[in-house]
Amino acid sequence: MQNPPIEPGSIDLVILSQALHHAKIPADAIAAAHKILRPRGQILILDLLKHNFGKARELYGDRWPGFAESDLQRWLESARFKKIEISVVAREESPPHFQTILAGGEKS
């Protein structure tokens, strides 16, 4: 994710669906997405809201326990995305009650 073998400025849409919490450095993965996008290209991130389910690392290989909205906002801004929108879009009814967050932005 942090160094995709894709030509810079060649992609219209990057989707990171339940992937960012596996990235070594999430901010670098977002910056790499910006690099491969064309002007006005979009990024969509679907991932987990920050949680306290410590077994996720062991059970699923997660590196990160989800993300706070403020983290995604900061990383998208640092990567120079504009028109950033972030919202919690779902919550599991059964334990561990993971919540899903959707973030998007546009390369100017």
Tab-separated table of N, CA, C and O in Angstrom:
chain	number	residue	atom	x	y	z
A	1	MET	N	0.815	-1.203	0.000
A	1	MET	CA	0.000	0.000	0.000
A	1	MET	C	0.852	1.257	0.000
A	1	MET	O	0.411	2.272	-0.502
A	2	GLN	N	2.019	1.184	0.575
A	2	GLN	CA	2.833	2.391	0.719
A	2	GLN	C	3.676	2.692	-0.504
A	2	GLN	O	4.207	3.789	-0.623
A	3	ASN	N	3.780	1.730	-1.407
A	3	ASN	CA	4.552	1.950	-2.627
A	3	ASN	C	3.978	1.079	-3.748
A	3	ASN	O	4.647	0.163	-4.217
A	4	PRO	N	2.756	1.380	-4.186
A	4	PRO	CA	2.134	0.519	-5.193
A	4	PRO	C	2.859	0.629	-6.538
A	4	PRO	O	3.321	1.713	-6.909
A	5	PRO	N	2.941	-0.473	-7.273
A	5	PRO	CA	3.613	-0.466	-8.569
A	5	PRO	C	2.699	0.081	-9.663
A	5	PRO	O	2.383	-0.593	-10.640
A	6	ILE	N	2.246	1.305	-9.458
A	6	ILE	CA	1.300	1.961	-10.367
A	6	ILE	C	1.882	3.316	-10.744
A	6	ILE	O	2.376	4.056	-9.895
A	7	GLU	N	1.761	3.658	-12.006
A	7	GLU	CA	2.312	4.915	-12.504
A	7	GLU	C	1.633	6.109	-11.834
A	7	GLU	O	0.403	6.153	-11.719
A	8	PRO	N	2.416	7.082	-11.382
A	8	PRO	CA	1.835	8.280	-10.770
A	8	PRO	C	0.850	8.981	-11.719
A	8	PRO	O	1.072	9.023	-12.931
A	9	GLY	N	-0.217	9.481	-11.143
A	9	GLY	CA	-1.197	10.234	-11.911
A	9	GLY	C	-1.977	9.424	-12.924
A	9	GLY	O	-2.491	9.981	-13.897
A	10	SER	N	-2.130	8.124	-12.701
A	10	SER	CA	-2.768	7.277	-13.713
A	10	SER	C	-4.115	6.681	-13.288
A	10	SER	O	-4.758	5.996	-14.071
A	11	ILE	N	-4.553	6.946	-12.074
A	11	ILE	CA	-5.742	6.284	-11.523
A	11	ILE	C	-6.815	7.325	-11.196
A	11	ILE	O	-6.509	8.409	-10.704
A	12	ASP	N	-8.078	6.971	-11.432
A	12	ASP	CA	-9.195	7.867	-11.109
A	12	ASP	C	-9.736	7.665	-9.695
A	12	ASP	O	-10.270	8.589	-9.099
A	13	LEU	N	-9.620	6.436	-9.175
A	13	LEU	CA	-10.215	6.116	-7.886
A	13	LEU	C	-9.356	5.101	-7.148
A	13	LEU	O	-8.976	4.087	-7.721
A	14	VAL	N	-9.072	5.401	-5.883
A	14	VAL	CA	-8.394	4.451	-4.998
A	14	VAL	C	-9.381	4.092	-3.896
A	14	VAL	O	-9.947	4.977	-3.251
A	15	ILE	N	-9.585	2.796	-3.710
A	15	ILE	CA	-10.452	2.305	-2.637
A	15	ILE	C	-9.605	1.471	-1.685
A	15	ILE	O	-8.998	0.490	-2.095
A	16	LEU	N	-9.568	1.893	-0.433
A	16	LEU	CA	-8.904	1.134	0.623
A	16	LEU	C	-10.000	0.608	1.542
A	16	LEU	O	-10.431	1.288	2.467
A	17	SER	N	-10.486	-0.592	1.241
A	17	SER	CA	-11.598	-1.173	1.973
A	17	SER	C	-11.078	-2.196	2.979
A	17	SER	O	-10.555	-3.241	2.596
A	18	GLN	N	-11.215	-1.861	4.247
A	18	GLN	CA	-10.746	-2.712	5.340
A	18	GLN	C	-9.278	-3.102	5.152
A	18	GLN	O	-8.872	-4.215	5.478
A	19	ALA	N	-8.493	-2.187	4.640
A	19	ALA	CA	-7.083	-2.443	4.356
A	19	ALA	C	-6.154	-1.576	5.190
A	19	ALA	O	-5.076	-2.018	5.583
A	20	LEU	N	-6.560	-0.357	5.461
A	20	LEU	CA	-5.654	0.595	6.102
A	20	LEU	C	-5.183	0.119	7.473
A	20	LEU	O	-4.040	0.368	7.861
A	21	HIS	N	-6.014	-0.602	8.204
A	21	HIS	CA	-5.594	-1.070	9.533
A	21	HIS	C	-4.540	-2.184	9.450
A	21	HIS	O	-4.019	-2.614	10.465
A	22	HIS	N	-4.205	-2.610	8.234
A	22	HIS	CA	-3.114	-3.573	8.025
A	22	HIS	C	-1.836	-2.884	7.543
A	22	HIS	O	-0.797	-3.531	7.443
A	23	ALA	N	-1.908	-1.598	7.233
A	23	ALA	CA	-0.748	-0.864	6.710
A	23	ALA	C	0.288	-0.649	7.807
A	23	ALA	O	-0.059	-0.402	8.963
A	24	LYS	N	1.553	-0.718	7.409
A	24	LYS	CA	2.630	-0.454	8.367
A	24	LYS	C	2.542	0.991	8.859
A	24	LYS	O	2.592	1.255	10.053
A	25	ILE	N	2.400	1.925	7.904
A	25	ILE	CA	2.265	3.346	8.238
A	25	ILE	C	1.075	3.887	7.443
A	25	ILE	O	1.212	4.202	6.254
A	26	PRO	N	-0.098	3.981	8.059
A	26	PRO	CA	-1.297	4.396	7.339
A	26	PRO	C	-1.164	5.739	6.606
A	26	PRO	O	-1.644	5.875	5.479
A	27	ALA	N	-0.511	6.711	7.215
A	27	ALA	CA	-0.356	8.011	6.562
A	27	ALA	C	0.422	7.880	5.257
A	27	ALA	O	0.121	8.565	4.267
A	28	ASP	N	1.398	6.977	5.213
A	28	ASP	CA	2.173	6.761	3.989
A	28	ASP	C	1.323	6.099	2.908
A	28	ASP	O	1.476	6.395	1.722
A	29	ALA	N	0.432	5.208	3.288
A	29	ALA	CA	-0.461	4.566	2.323
A	29	ALA	C	-1.397	5.596	1.699
A	29	ALA	O	-1.656	5.571	0.494
A	30	ILE	N	-1.891	6.528	2.501
A	30	ILE	CA	-2.761	7.589	1.990
A	30	ILE	C	-1.978	8.517	1.066
A	30	ILE	O	-2.467	8.906	-0.001
A	31	ALA	N	-0.756	8.860	1.441
A	31	ALA	CA	0.085	9.702	0.578
A	31	ALA	C	0.393	8.996	-0.744
A	31	ALA	O	0.414	9.631	-1.809
A	32	ALA	N	0.612	7.687	-0.701
A	32	ALA	CA	0.871	6.918	-1.927
A	32	ALA	C	-0.359	6.921	-2.833
A	32	ALA	O	-0.231	6.996	-4.060
A	33	ALA	N	-1.535	6.852	-2.236
A	33	ALA	CA	-2.768	6.919	-3.022
A	33	ALA	C	-2.870	8.260	-3.741
A	33	ALA	O	-3.236	8.321	-4.915
A	34	HIS	N	-2.522	9.332	-3.042
A	34	HIS	CA	-2.555	10.663	-3.656
A	34	HIS	C	-1.621	10.716	-4.860
A	34	HIS	O	-1.959	11.269	-5.910
A	35	LYS	N	-0.476	10.111	-4.734
A	35	LYS	CA	0.531	10.139	-5.801
A	35	LYS	C	0.031	9.454	-7.078
A	35	LYS	O	0.287	9.945	-8.180
A	36	ILE	N	-0.683	8.349	-6.965
A	36	ILE	CA	-1.106	7.611	-8.159
A	36	ILE	C	-2.402	8.143	-8.767
A	36	ILE	O	-2.751	7.775	-9.883
A	37	LEU	N	-3.094	9.027	-8.044
A	37	LEU	CA	-4.343	9.574	-8.561
A	37	LEU	C	-4.117	10.683	-9.584
A	37	LEU	O	-3.174	11.473	-9.465
A	38	ARG	N	-5.019	10.763	-10.551
A	38	ARG	CA	-5.055	11.878	-11.487
A	38	ARG	C	-5.655	13.088	-10.762
A	38	ARG	O	-6.327	12.930	-9.739
A	39	PRO	N	-5.473	14.293	-11.304
A	39	PRO	CA	-6.179	15.442	-10.735
A	39	PRO	C	-7.686	15.176	-10.715
A	39	PRO	O	-8.237	14.625	-11.666
A	40	ARG	N	-8.318	15.529	-9.633
A	40	ARG	CA	-9.729	15.297	-9.337
A	40	ARG	C	-10.047	13.821	-9.090
A	40	ARG	O	-11.214	13.443	-8.983
A	41	GLY	N	-9.003	12.977	-8.986
A	41	GLY	CA	-9.211	11.583	-8.594
A	41	GLY	C	-9.642	11.521	-7.141
A	41	GLY	O	-9.409	12.450	-6.363
A	42	GLN	N	-10.263	10.434	-6.773
A	42	GLN	CA	-10.814	10.323	-5.429
A	42	GLN	C	-10.259	9.123	-4.677
A	42	GLN	O	-9.927	8.102	-5.269
A	43	ILE	N	-10.204	9.296	-3.369
A	43	ILE	CA	-9.865	8.206	-2.467
A	43	ILE	C	-11.089	7.916	-1.609
A	43	ILE	O	-11.790	8.839	-1.171
A	44	LEU	N	-11.365	6.625	-1.403
A	44	LEU	CA	-12.393	6.179	-0.471
A	44	LEU	C	-11.744	5.198	0.492
A	44	LEU	O	-11.071	4.252	0.067
A	45	ILE	N	-11.931	5.447	1.750
A	45	ILE	CA	-11.386	4.580	2.795
A	45	ILE	C	-12.557	4.055	3.616
A	45	ILE	O	-13.319	4.834	4.182
A	46	LEU	N	-12.688	2.751	3.648
A	46	LEU	CA	-13.676	2.100	4.493
A	46	LEU	C	-12.888	1.266	5.489
A	46	LEU	O	-12.153	0.357	5.103
A	47	ASP	N	-13.003	1.592	6.751
A	47	ASP	CA	-12.202	0.900	7.755
A	47	ASP	C	-12.922	0.928	9.088
A	47	ASP	O	-14.065	1.364	9.169
A	48	LEU	N	-12.238	0.481	10.115
A	48	LEU	CA	-12.819	0.426	11.443
A	48	LEU	C	-12.551	1.709	12.214
A	48	LEU	O	-11.457	2.269	12.140
A	49	LEU	N	-13.564	2.136	12.942
A	49	LEU	CA	-13.370	3.212	13.898
A	49	LEU	C	-12.513	2.650	15.028
A	49	LEU	O	-12.567	1.453	15.335
A	50	LYS	N	-11.723	3.494	15.646
A	50	LYS	CA	-10.837	3.039	16.726
A	50	LYS	C	-11.635	2.252	17.771
A	50	LYS	O	-12.721	2.664	18.169
A	51	HIS	N	-11.070	1.109	18.170
A	51	HIS	CA	-11.748	0.215	19.112
A	51	HIS	C	-10.756	-0.306	20.152
A	51	HIS	O	-9.557	-0.073	20.054
A	52	ASN	N	-11.290	-1.023	21.126
A	52	ASN	CA	-10.465	-1.580	22.203
A	52	ASN	C	-10.449	-3.107	22.191
A	52	ASN	O	-10.164	-3.721	23.220
A	53	PHE	N	-10.750	-3.719	21.050
A	53	PHE	CA	-10.763	-5.175	20.958
A	53	PHE	C	-9.339	-5.654	20.681
A	53	PHE	O	-8.900	-5.779	19.542
A	54	GLY	N	-8.602	-5.894	21.758
A	54	GLY	CA	-7.186	-6.229	21.667
A	54	GLY	C	-6.876	-7.516	20.922
A	54	GLY	O	-5.788	-7.664	20.370
A	55	LYS	N	-7.825	-8.442	20.852
A	55	LYS	CA	-7.575	-9.712	20.166
A	55	LYS	C	-7.559	-9.564	18.644
A	55	LYS	O	-7.222	-10.509	17.939
A	56	ALA	N	-7.916	-8.403	18.118
A	56	ALA	CA	-7.951	-8.212	16.659
A	56	ALA	C	-6.581	-8.447	16.031
A	56	ALA	O	-6.480	-8.990	14.936
A	57	ARG	N	-5.544	-8.056	16.730
A	57	ARG	CA	-4.184	-8.268	16.210
A	57	ARG	C	-3.904	-9.761	16.060
A	57	ARG	O	-3.429	-10.221	15.030
A	58	GLU	N	-4.233	-10.513	17.075
A	58	GLU	CA	-3.988	-11.957	17.072
A	58	GLU	C	-4.924	-12.695	16.101
A	58	GLU	O	-4.488	-13.545	15.329
A	59	LEU	N	-6.206	-12.356	16.131
A	59	LEU	CA	-7.192	-13.075	15.326
A	59	LEU	C	-7.165	-12.721	13.841
A	59	LEU	O	-7.371	-13.577	12.987
A	60	TYR	N	-6.923	-11.438	13.541
A	60	TYR	CA	-7.068	-10.965	12.159
A	60	TYR	C	-5.788	-10.395	11.566
A	60	TYR	O	-5.780	-9.975	10.416
A	61	GLY	N	-4.727	-10.319	12.352
A	61	GLY	CA	-3.484	-9.746	11.846
A	61	GLY	C	-3.512	-8.234	11.732
A	61	GLY	O	-2.723	-7.645	10.989
A	62	ASP	N	-4.405	-7.577	12.456
A	62	ASP	CA	-4.498	-6.117	12.407
A	62	ASP	C	-3.251	-5.483	13.017
A	62	ASP	O	-2.775	-5.934	14.066
A	63	ARG	N	-2.746	-4.459	12.383
A	63	ARG	CA	-1.640	-3.672	12.957
A	63	ARG	C	-2.177	-2.519	13.801
A	63	ARG	O	-1.503	-2.054	14.708
A	64	TRP	N	-3.353	-2.030	13.443
A	64	TRP	CA	-3.934	-0.860	14.096
A	64	TRP	C	-5.331	-1.204	14.603
A	64	TRP	O	-6.072	-1.899	13.920
A	65	PRO	N	-5.715	-0.668	15.764
A	65	PRO	CA	-7.053	-0.925	16.302
A	65	PRO	C	-8.084	0.063	15.746
A	65	PRO	O	-8.775	0.755	16.483
A	66	GLY	N	-8.142	0.164	14.428
A	66	GLY	CA	-9.039	1.144	13.811
A	66	GLY	C	-8.446	2.544	13.932
A	66	GLY	O	-7.297	2.716	14.369
A	67	PHE	N	-9.252	3.533	13.545
A	67	PHE	CA	-8.743	4.906	13.486
A	67	PHE	C	-9.785	5.902	13.980
A	67	PHE	O	-10.985	5.745	13.724
A	68	ALA	N	-9.320	6.919	14.651
A	68	ALA	CA	-10.179	8.037	15.022
A	68	ALA	C	-10.446	8.879	13.777
A	68	ALA	O	-9.604	8.949	12.876
A	69	GLU	N	-11.607	9.500	13.717
A	69	GLU	CA	-11.921	10.384	12.599
A	69	GLU	C	-10.852	11.463	12.446
A	69	GLU	O	-10.469	11.813	11.328
A	70	SER	N	-10.349	11.960	13.570
A	70	SER	CA	-9.335	13.026	13.524
A	70	SER	C	-8.031	12.547	12.888
A	70	SER	O	-7.354	13.328	12.209
A	71	ASP	N	-7.676	11.269	13.076
A	71	ASP	CA	-6.473	10.721	12.440
A	71	ASP	C	-6.634	10.723	10.918
A	71	ASP	O	-5.751	11.172	10.191
A	72	LEU	N	-7.757	10.194	10.451
A	72	LEU	CA	-7.991	10.151	9.012
A	72	LEU	C	-8.026	11.560	8.417
A	72	LEU	O	-7.454	11.811	7.356
A	73	GLN	N	-8.671	12.475	9.104
A	73	GLN	CA	-8.732	13.875	8.649
A	73	GLN	C	-7.318	14.447	8.503
A	73	GLN	O	-6.969	15.036	7.482
A	74	ARG	N	-6.514	14.270	9.530
A	74	ARG	CA	-5.148	14.805	9.525
A	74	ARG	C	-4.310	14.184	8.403
A	74	ARG	O	-3.606	14.882	7.683
A	75	TRP	N	-4.401	12.873	8.233
A	75	TRP	CA	-3.603	12.195	7.205
A	75	TRP	C	-4.056	12.584	5.802
A	75	TRP	O	-3.225	12.777	4.913
A	76	LEU	N	-5.359	12.718	5.587
A	76	LEU	CA	-5.859	13.138	4.278
A	76	LEU	C	-5.430	14.575	3.974
A	76	LEU	O	-5.010	14.879	2.851
A	77	GLU	N	-5.514	15.445	4.960
A	77	GLU	CA	-5.057	16.829	4.766
A	77	GLU	C	-3.559	16.884	4.497
A	77	GLU	O	-3.105	17.618	3.608
A	78	SER	N	-2.779	16.115	5.237
A	78	SER	CA	-1.323	16.093	5.045
A	78	SER	C	-0.943	15.599	3.658
A	78	SER	O	0.062	16.033	3.091
A	79	ALA	N	-1.753	14.696	3.099
A	79	ALA	CA	-1.500	14.178	1.751
A	79	ALA	C	-2.044	15.127	0.677
A	79	ALA	O	-1.949	14.835	-0.495
A	80	ARG	N	-2.633	16.240	1.101
A	80	ARG	CA	-3.143	17.303	0.218
A	80	ARG	C	-4.470	16.965	-0.457
A	80	ARG	O	-4.766	17.463	-1.537
A	81	PHE	N	-5.272	16.111	0.177
A	81	PHE	CA	-6.615	15.867	-0.337
A	81	PHE	C	-7.512	17.031	0.055
A	81	PHE	O	-7.327	17.655	1.098
A	82	LYS	N	-8.495	17.307	-0.782
A	82	LYS	CA	-9.499	18.349	-0.547
A	82	LYS	C	-10.875	17.684	-0.506
A	82	LYS	O	-11.017	16.506	-0.817
A	83	LYS	N	-11.889	18.457	-0.195
A	83	LYS	CA	-13.271	17.963	-0.137
A	83	LYS	C	-13.371	16.692	0.709
A	83	LYS	O	-14.025	15.717	0.332
A	84	ILE	N	-12.746	16.717	1.851
A	84	ILE	CA	-12.695	15.555	2.741
A	84	ILE	C	-14.024	15.408	3.476
A	84	ILE	O	-14.551	16.378	4.024
A	85	GLU	N	-14.552	14.196	3.461
A	85	GLU	CA	-15.755	13.865	4.220
A	85	GLU	C	-15.501	12.574	4.984
A	85	GLU	O	-14.952	11.620	4.425
A	86	ILE	N	-15.909	12.558	6.247
A	86	ILE	CA	-15.685	11.388	7.099
A	86	ILE	C	-16.933	11.166	7.954
A	86	ILE	O	-17.442	12.113	8.555
A	87	SER	N	-17.391	9.912	8.001
A	87	SER	CA	-18.529	9.620	8.870
A	87	SER	C	-18.529	8.149	9.276
A	87	SER	O	-17.992	7.296	8.576
A	88	VAL	N	-19.129	7.892	10.409
A	88	VAL	CA	-19.340	6.521	10.870
A	88	VAL	C	-20.594	6.030	10.152
A	88	VAL	O	-21.639	6.684	10.197
A	89	VAL	N	-20.478	4.872	9.485
A	89	VAL	CA	-21.583	4.417	8.636
A	89	VAL	C	-22.262	3.134	9.108
A	89	VAL	O	-23.325	2.788	8.600
A	90	ALA	N	-21.663	2.421	10.062
A	90	ALA	CA	-22.291	1.185	10.547
A	90	ALA	C	-21.733	0.809	11.909
A	90	ALA	O	-20.620	1.207	12.267
A	91	ARG	N	-22.536	0.028	12.657
A	91	ARG	CA	-22.099	-0.497	13.959
A	91	ARG	C	-22.629	-1.911	14.094
A	91	ARG	O	-23.815	-2.148	13.882
A	92	GLU	N	-21.725	-2.834	14.423
A	92	GLU	CA	-22.143	-4.225	14.638
A	92	GLU	C	-23.041	-4.315	15.863
A	92	GLU	O	-22.778	-3.674	16.884
A	93	GLU	N	-24.058	-5.144	15.771
A	93	GLU	CA	-24.967	-5.333	16.899
A	93	GLU	C	-24.403	-6.262	17.954
A	93	GLU	O	-24.735	-6.156	19.125
A	94	SER	N	-23.534	-7.177	17.539
A	94	SER	CA	-22.972	-8.125	18.504
A	94	SER	C	-21.522	-7.757	18.821
A	94	SER	O	-20.861	-7.068	18.049
A	95	PRO	N	-21.041	-8.225	19.981
A	95	PRO	CA	-19.670	-7.919	20.372
A	95	PRO	C	-18.672	-8.395	19.325
A	95	PRO	O	-18.904	-9.426	18.691
A	96	PRO	N	-17.638	-7.686	19.090
A	96	PRO	CA	-17.115	-6.543	19.837
A	96	PRO	C	-17.660	-5.187	19.408
A	96	PRO	O	-17.102	-4.150	19.735
A	97	HIS	N	-18.777	-5.163	18.679
A	97	HIS	CA	-19.438	-3.909	18.288
A	97	HIS	C	-18.539	-2.994	17.451
A	97	HIS	O	-18.490	-1.790	17.674
A	98	PHE	N	-17.822	-3.584	16.504
A	98	PHE	CA	-17.009	-2.756	15.609
A	98	PHE	C	-17.892	-1.727	14.917
A	98	PHE	O	-19.026	-2.013	14.548
A	99	GLN	N	-17.329	-0.535	14.743
A	99	GLN	CA	-17.986	0.504	13.971
A	99	GLN	C	-17.162	0.742	12.714
A	99	GLN	O	-15.942	0.687	12.750
A	100	THR	N	-17.849	1.000	11.612
A	100	THR	CA	-17.183	1.209	10.337
A	100	THR	C	-17.207	2.690	9.994
A	100	THR	O	-18.237	3.354	10.135
A	101	ILE	N	-16.070	3.172	9.538
A	101	ILE	CA	-15.917	4.570	9.193
A	101	ILE	C	-15.642	4.678	7.695
A	101	ILE	O	-14.937	3.853	7.122
A	102	LEU	N	-16.242	5.687	7.063
A	102	LEU	CA	-16.042	5.944	5.643
A	102	LEU	C	-15.432	7.326	5.507
A	102	LEU	O	-15.958	8.298	6.061
A	103	ALA	N	-14.316	7.396	4.787
A	103	ALA	CA	-13.646	8.671	4.557
A	103	ALA	C	-13.388	8.820	3.065
A	103	ALA	O	-13.105	7.837	2.370
A	104	GLY	N	-13.497	10.025	2.594
A	104	GLY	CA	-13.237	10.277	1.182
A	104	GLY	C	-12.604	11.631	0.984
A	104	GLY	O	-12.720	12.519	1.830
A	105	GLY	N	-11.931	11.774	-0.126
A	105	GLY	CA	-11.313	13.041	-0.470
A	105	GLY	C	-10.987	13.078	-1.950
A	105	GLY	O	-11.078	12.068	-2.640
A	106	GLU	N	-10.644	14.260	-2.412
A	106	GLU	CA	-10.349	14.470	-3.821
A	106	GLU	C	-8.978	15.128	-3.982
A	106	GLU	O	-8.623	16.030	-3.227
A	107	LYS	N	-8.255	14.654	-4.989
A	107	LYS	CA	-6.959	15.264	-5.321
A	107	LYS	C	-7.250	16.513	-6.140
A	107	LYS	O	-7.995	16.464	-7.110
A	108	SER	N	-6.677	17.630	-5.734
A	108	SER	CA	-6.932	18.869	-6.477
A	108	SER	C	-6.015	19.018	-7.660
A	108	SER	O	-5.133	18.245	-7.888
